[in-house]
Coordinates of C-alpha atoms and ligand atoms in Angstrom, one line a residue:
X378 CA -31.0 -49.6 37.5
X379 CA -33.7 -50.8 39.9
X380 CA -32.4 -53.0 42.7
X381 CA -35.8 -54.8 43.2
X382 CA -35.8 -58.5 42.4
X383 CA -37.2 -59.7 39.1
X384 CA -40.8 -60.9 39.5
X385 CA -41.3 -64.6 39.5
X386 CA -43.2 -64.3 36.2
X387 CA -40.4 -62.6 34.5
X388 CA -37.9 -65.3 35.6
X389 CA -40.2 -68.1 34.3
X390 CA -40.8 -66.4 31.0
X391 CA -37.0 -65.6 30.5
X392 CA -36.2 -69.4 31.5
X393 CA -39.0 -70.6 29.2
X394 CA -37.3 -68.8 26.2
X395 CA -34.0 -70.2 27.2
X396 CA -35.2 -73.7 27.7
X397 CA -37.3 -73.5 24.2
X398 CA -34.9 -76.3 22.9
X399 CA -37.1 -78.7 25.0
X400 CA -40.1 -77.7 23.0
X401 CA -38.4 -78.2 19.5
X402 CA -36.8 -81.6 20.9
X403 CA -40.3 -82.7 22.1
X404 CA -41.9 -82.0 18.6
X405 CA -39.0 -83.9 17.0
X406 CA -39.3 -86.9 19.4
X407 CA -43.0 -87.2 18.8
X408 CA -42.3 -87.5 15.1
X409 CA -39.2 -89.9 15.5
X410 CA -41.1 -92.1 17.8
X411 CA -44.2 -92.1 15.4
X412 CA -46.4 -90.8 18.0
X413 CA -48.9 -89.4 15.8
X414 CA -49.5 -92.4 13.9
X415 CA -49.6 -94.5 16.6
X416 CA -52.6 -92.4 18.3
X417 CA -56.0 -93.3 16.4
X418 CA -59.4 -91.7 16.8
X419 CA -59.8 -93.2 20.3
X420 CA -58.1 -91.8 23.3
X421 CA -55.3 -93.9 24.4
X422 CA -53.3 -94.1 27.6
X423 CA -49.5 -93.1 27.8
X424 CA -48.9 -96.9 28.6
X425 CA -50.8 -97.9 25.5
X426 CA -48.8 -95.5 23.4
X427 CA -45.5 -96.6 25.0
X428 CA -46.3 -100.3 24.1
X429 CA -47.3 -99.0 20.3
X430 CA -44.0 -97.0 20.0
X431 CA -41.6 -99.1 21.9
X432 CA -41.1 -96.4 24.5
X433 CA -40.5 -96.2 28.3
X434 CA -44.0 -95.6 29.7
X435 CA -43.0 -93.1 32.4
X436 CA -40.7 -91.1 30.2
X437 CA -43.4 -91.1 27.4
X438 CA -45.9 -89.5 29.9
X439 CA -43.2 -86.9 30.7
X440 CA -42.9 -86.1 26.8
X441 CA -46.6 -86.0 26.4
X442 CA -46.8 -83.6 29.2
X443 CA -44.2 -81.2 27.4
X444 CA -46.1 -81.8 24.1
X445 CA -49.7 -81.2 25.5
X446 CA -48.4 -77.8 27.1
X447 CA -47.9 -76.6 23.4
X448 CA -51.1 -78.1 22.5
X449 CA -49.7 -81.0 20.4
X450 CA -51.9 -83.8 21.5
X451 CA -54.3 -83.1 24.4
X452 CA -54.9 -85.0 27.7
X453 CA -58.7 -85.7 28.1
X454 CA -59.5 -87.1 30.6
X455 CA -56.4 -87.7 32.9
X456 CA -53.9 -89.9 31.3
X457 CA -55.9 -90.4 28.2
X458 CA -54.5 -88.6 25.2
X459 CA -56.1 -87.5 22.0
X460 CA -55.2 -85.6 18.8
X461 CA -55.2 -82.0 18.2
X462 CA -55.0 -80.2 14.9
X463 CA -51.3 -79.7 15.7
X464 CA -50.5 -83.4 16.7
X465 CA -52.6 -84.6 13.5
X466 CA -50.4 -82.5 11.3
X467 CA -47.3 -84.6 12.4
X468 CA -48.9 -87.5 10.6
X469 CA -47.0 -88.4 7.4
X470 CA -50.4 -89.0 5.6
X471 CA -52.0 -85.8 6.8
X472 CA -53.3 -83.6 3.8
X473 CA -51.3 -80.6 5.6
X474 CA -48.6 -82.7 7.0
X475 CA -45.6 -80.7 8.6
X476 CA -43.7 -84.1 9.5
X477 CA -40.5 -83.4 7.2
X478 CA -40.7 -79.6 8.1
X479 CA -40.3 -80.7 11.8
X480 CA -37.6 -82.9 11.1
X481 CA -35.7 -80.3 8.8
X482 CA -36.2 -77.8 11.5
X483 CA -34.5 -80.0 14.3
X484 CA -31.9 -81.8 12.2
X485 CA -29.1 -83.3 14.8
X486 CA -26.4 -81.5 12.8
X487 CA -28.4 -78.3 13.4
X488 CA -28.1 -78.1 17.5
X489 CA -24.3 -77.6 17.9
X490 CA -24.5 -74.6 15.3
X491 CA -27.2 -72.7 17.6
X492 CA -24.5 -72.5 20.0
X493 CA -22.3 -70.5 17.9
X494 CA -25.0 -68.0 17.3
X495 CA -23.5 -65.2 19.2
X496 CA -20.3 -65.9 16.9
X497 CA -22.3 -65.4 13.8
X498 CA -23.8 -62.5 15.1
X499 CA -20.3 -60.8 16.0
X500 CA -18.8 -61.7 12.5
X501 CA -21.9 -61.4 10.6
X502 CA -21.1 -64.9 8.9
X503 CA -22.2 -68.4 8.9
X504 CA -20.4 -71.1 11.2
X505 CA -21.4 -74.1 9.0
X506 CA -18.1 -74.3 6.9
X507 CA -15.8 -74.0 10.0
X508 CA -17.6 -76.9 11.7
X509 CA -17.9 -79.1 8.9
X510 CA -15.2 -78.2 6.5
X511 CA -17.6 -77.6 3.5
X512 CA -20.3 -75.2 2.6
X513 CA -23.8 -76.2 3.5
X514 CA -25.2 -77.5 0.3
X515 CA -22.0 -79.5 -0.8
X516 CA -22.1 -81.1 2.8
X517 CA -25.8 -82.0 2.5
X518 CA -25.4 -83.4 -1.1
X519 CA -22.2 -85.4 -0.7
X520 CA -22.2 -86.4 3.2
X521 CA -25.7 -86.3 4.2
X522 CA -28.1 -87.7 1.4
X523 CA -30.9 -88.7 4.1
X524 CA -30.8 -85.2 5.5
X525 CA -31.0 -84.1 1.8
X526 CA -34.2 -86.0 1.0
X527 CA -35.7 -84.6 4.4
X528 CA -34.9 -81.0 3.2
X529 CA -36.5 -81.7 -0.4
X530 CA -39.7 -83.2 1.3
X531 CA -39.9 -80.3 4.1
X532 CA -39.7 -77.7 1.0
X533 CA -42.4 -79.6 -0.7
X534 CA -44.5 -79.7 2.5
X535 CA -44.1 -76.1 3.0
X536 CA -45.0 -75.2 -0.4
X537 CA -47.8 -77.4 -0.4
X538 CA -49.4 -75.0 1.9
X539 CA -48.8 -72.0 -0.7
X540 CA -48.8 -73.6 -4.0
X541 CA -52.4 -73.0 -4.7
X542 CA -52.2 -69.4 -3.4
X543 CA -49.3 -68.7 -5.6
X544 CA -50.8 -70.3 -8.7
X545 CA -54.0 -68.2 -8.1
X546 CA -52.2 -65.0 -8.0
X547 CA -49.4 -65.8 -10.7
X548 CA -50.0 -63.6 -13.8
X549 CA -49.5 -65.9 -16.7
X550 CA -51.7 -64.6 -19.4
X551 CA -49.7 -64.4 -22.5
X552 CA -46.9 -66.6 -21.1
X553 CA -45.7 -69.7 -23.1
X554 CA -43.0 -70.8 -20.7
X555 CA -42.2 -70.4 -17.1
X556 CA -38.8 -71.3 -15.4
X557 CA -39.0 -72.2 -11.8
X558 CA -35.6 -71.2 -10.6
X559 CA -34.3 -73.2 -7.4
X560 CA -37.9 -75.0 -7.8
X561 CA -37.2 -77.8 -5.3
X562 CA -39.0 -80.7 -6.4
X563 CA -41.4 -79.0 -8.7
X564 CA -44.7 -78.9 -6.9
X565 CA -45.3 -75.3 -7.8
X566 CA -44.3 -76.0 -11.4
X567 CA -46.5 -78.8 -11.4
X568 CA -49.6 -77.0 -10.1
X569 CA -48.9 -74.2 -12.7
X570 CA -48.8 -76.7 -15.4
X571 CA -51.9 -78.3 -14.5
X572 CA -53.8 -75.2 -14.4
X573 CA -52.5 -74.0 -17.8
X574 CA -52.4 -76.7 -20.4
X575 CA -50.6 -74.7 -22.9
X576 CA -47.7 -73.7 -20.6
X577 CA -44.3 -75.2 -20.7
X578 CA -41.9 -75.1 -18.0
X579 CA -38.3 -75.4 -16.9
X580 CA -37.5 -76.8 -13.3
X581 CA -34.1 -75.6 -12.3
X582 CA -32.2 -76.9 -9.0
X583 CA -29.1 -78.6 -7.8
X584 CA -28.6 -82.1 -9.6
X585 CA -29.4 -84.0 -6.6
X586 CA -32.7 -82.3 -6.2
X587 CA -33.9 -82.2 -9.8
X588 CA -33.2 -86.1 -9.8
X589 CA -35.7 -86.5 -7.1
X590 CA -38.3 -84.3 -8.8
X591 CA -42.0 -84.7 -8.5
X592 CA -42.9 -87.9 -10.6
X593 CA -45.4 -86.0 -12.8
X594 CA -42.4 -84.0 -14.2
X595 CA -40.0 -87.1 -14.9
X596 CA -40.0 -88.9 -18.3
X597 CA -43.1 -91.0 -18.4
X598 CA -44.9 -88.6 -16.0
X599 CA -48.2 -86.9 -16.9
X600 CA -46.5 -83.4 -17.4
X601 CA -43.1 -84.7 -18.7
X602 CA -43.8 -83.6 -22.1
X603 CA -44.2 -80.0 -21.3
X604 CA -41.2 -79.9 -18.8
X605 CA -37.5 -79.6 -19.0
X606 CA -35.6 -80.6 -15.9
X607 CA -32.4 -78.4 -15.8
X608 CA -29.8 -79.4 -13.2
X609 CA -27.4 -76.6 -12.4
X610 CA -26.3 -73.7 -10.2
X611 CA -28.3 -70.5 -10.7
X612 CA -25.4 -68.6 -9.0
X613 CA -23.3 -69.6 -12.0
X614 CA -26.2 -69.6 -14.7
X615 CA -29.7 -69.9 -15.4
X616 CA -30.2 -72.1 -18.6
X617 CA -33.8 -71.4 -19.6
X618 CA -35.0 -68.9 -22.0
X619 CA -38.7 -68.1 -20.6
X620 CA -41.2 -65.6 -20.4
X621 CA -41.7 -65.8 -16.7
X622 CA -39.1 -66.6 -13.9
X623 CA -40.2 -67.7 -10.6
X624 CA -37.9 -67.5 -7.7
X625 CA -39.8 -69.0 -4.6
X626 CA -37.8 -68.8 -1.4
X627 CA -34.5 -69.0 -3.1
X628 CA -33.1 -65.6 -2.7
X629 CA -32.3 -66.1 1.1
X630 CA -28.8 -65.5 0.2
X631 CA -26.6 -62.3 0.6
X632 CA -27.7 -59.2 -1.4
X633 CA -24.9 -59.7 -3.8
X634 CA -25.8 -63.4 -4.5
X635 CA -29.4 -62.6 -4.9
X636 CA -28.6 -59.8 -7.4
X637 CA -26.5 -62.5 -9.4
X638 CA -29.3 -64.9 -9.5
X639 CA -31.7 -62.3 -10.8
X640 CA -29.3 -61.0 -13.4
X641 CA -28.4 -64.8 -14.4
X642 CA -31.9 -65.0 -15.5
X643 CA -32.3 -61.7 -17.0
X644 CA -29.5 -62.6 -19.4
X645 CA -31.4 -65.5 -20.8
X646 CA -35.0 -63.9 -20.5
X647 CA -37.1 -63.6 -23.5
X648 CA -37.9 -59.6 -24.1
X649 CA -40.4 -58.4 -21.6
X650 CA -40.0 -61.3 -19.4
X651 CA -41.4 -60.9 -15.7
X652 CA -39.5 -62.0 -12.8
X653 CA -41.9 -62.9 -10.0
X654 CA -40.3 -63.2 -6.5
X655 CA -42.0 -65.2 -3.6
X656 CA -40.4 -64.5 -0.2
X657 CA -41.2 -64.0 3.4
X658 CA -40.6 -60.6 4.5
X659 CA -38.8 -60.7 8.2
X660 CA -40.3 -57.4 9.2
X661 CA -43.7 -57.2 7.5
X662 CA -47.0 -59.4 8.2
X663 CA -48.0 -61.9 10.9
X664 CA -45.3 -64.5 10.1
X665 CA -42.6 -62.4 10.9
X666 CA -41.8 -64.2 14.2
X667 CA -41.4 -67.4 12.1
X668 CA -39.3 -65.5 9.6
X669 CA -37.1 -64.1 12.3
X670 CA -36.1 -67.5 13.3
X671 CA -35.6 -68.8 9.8
X672 CA -33.6 -65.7 9.2
X673 CA -31.1 -66.6 12.2
X674 CA -31.0 -70.2 11.0
X675 CA -30.0 -69.0 7.4
X676 CA -27.4 -66.7 9.0
X677 CA -25.8 -69.6 10.9
X678 CA -26.0 -72.2 8.3
X679 CA -25.4 -70.2 4.8
X680 CA -24.5 -66.8 5.7
X681 CA -28.0 -66.1 4.3
X682 CA -31.0 -64.3 5.3
X683 CA -34.6 -63.4 5.2
X684 CA -35.0 -60.1 3.7
X685 CA -36.7 -57.0 4.8
X686 CA -39.2 -55.7 2.7
X687 CA -37.3 -52.7 1.8
X688 CA -33.9 -54.7 1.6
X689 CA -35.5 -57.1 -1.0
X690 CA -37.0 -54.4 -3.1
X691 CA -33.5 -52.7 -3.1
X692 CA -31.8 -56.0 -4.3
X693 CA -34.5 -56.3 -7.0
X694 CA -33.7 -52.8 -8.2
X695 CA -30.1 -53.2 -8.1
X696 CA -30.3 -56.2 -10.5
X697 CA -31.9 -53.8 -12.9
X698 CA -35.3 -54.7 -12.6
X699 CA -38.4 -52.3 -11.9
X700 CA -40.8 -53.4 -9.1
X701 CA -44.4 -53.6 -10.8
X702 CA -46.2 -54.9 -7.7
X703 CA -45.8 -56.3 -4.1
X704 CA -48.9 -58.2 -3.0
X705 CA -49.3 -60.5 0.2
X706 CA -49.6 -64.4 -1.1
X707 CA -50.6 -65.6 2.4
X708 CA -49.9 -65.0 6.2
X709 CA -46.3 -65.3 5.5
X710 CA -45.4 -64.8 1.8
X711 CA -45.4 -61.8 -0.6
X712 CA -45.1 -61.9 -4.3
X713 CA -42.9 -59.3 -6.0
X714 CA -43.4 -58.9 -9.8
X715 CA -40.7 -57.0 -11.8
X716 CA -39.7 -56.5 -15.1
X717 CA -36.6 -55.0 -16.8
X718 CA -36.6 -51.3 -17.0
Ligands
SAM546 C1 -35.9 -73.0 0.4 S1 -35.8 -73.8 -1.0 C2 -37.2 -73.6 -2.0 C3 -37.8 -74.6 -3.0 C4 -38.8 -74.1 -3.9 N1 -38.7 -73.0 -4.5 C5 -40.2 -74.1 -2.9 O1 -40.4 -72.9 -2.6 O2 -40.8 -75.1 -2.3 C6 -34.5 -73.3 -1.8 C7 -34.2 -74.3 -3.2 O3 -33.0 -73.5 -3.7 C8 -32.3 -74.6 -4.3 N2 -30.7 -74.1 -4.4 C9 -29.9 -73.7 -3.5 N3 -28.9 -73.2 -4.1 C10 -29.0 -73.4 -5.3 C11 -28.2 -72.9 -6.6 N4 -26.9 -72.5 -6.3 N5 -28.7 -73.4 -7.8 C12 -29.9 -74.0 -7.8 N6 -30.8 -74.1 -6.9 C13 -30.3 -73.9 -5.7 C14 -32.3 -75.8 -3.2 O4 -31.9 -76.9 -3.6 C15 -33.8 -75.8 -2.7 O5 -34.5 -76.5 -3.6

């Protein structure tokens, strides 16, 4: 081993990694303070923004220094702040808003768990249950209703970015019914039903999630007569006989559970049904850095994972399916189409 001193830039690089919680916390604080909504089209000073959001002016200037270093807001000219694409996306009403995704990624209950990542890696198991006395989804839906709503909205925001691309690619010719398993609030299902006027759909998710589904799918909603909302646990059963099953970002569980979910659908599927899986691969595509972070979060919280490409294809085959195609949806998602052998 060399006895030379590490270079200054190496030390600051590693320190920046180790202090990256400050970046996450800064973005969260921008959202919780409502900074993106407080800043309009005209530049504003830190003092003006502090008055608008009810903050300590000098402390807010320090927060803005952190945020602008990541391109969230810009300082132009000195002590005048303006929006950037990133800061605009923090607004709730932005078409590509990431407000709830930011809140979801930085929920206060998550921070202490990160401290136990080494333990999770040592055991290969989640640390959530030991900390909170219940498994994640049970805790979320019984104790943390506000966090549960943030989760649902975050998933919907994430899906808004890819729903059109998924709908463009999804092969639905000849299909009369589709089941969106773990379909969240039903944004993708709603998009598909709007595109295909003859198509009928099932939205399956946990009871609390289905109860807060997209208004278009609820009784009285414009798509309601073509939808059945199916509250339930897809690890136990999938109660929907369909021609196409969509599993978008729900196989982030261990391999055995992923196989079980696919088999539960296969048990009730119509002959020749297609299984369509949309997932991030942790080892393939430009989105893999983000997927690697989500993978660790899933390990900590649910003992789950973002699969590798080969790992997910193996899961699909273990379920008794034959992979027909694997295609990129966007920079972070892939679509796998499979049918029974
Ligand atoms: C990452 S989100 C993806 C939601 C949606 N498919 C999308 O892409 O926006 C995972 C979804 O799976 C649901 N889920 C988790 N465990 C489930 C289970 N055992 N049965 C049914 N749904 C479940 C969650 O409530 C959540 O809506």
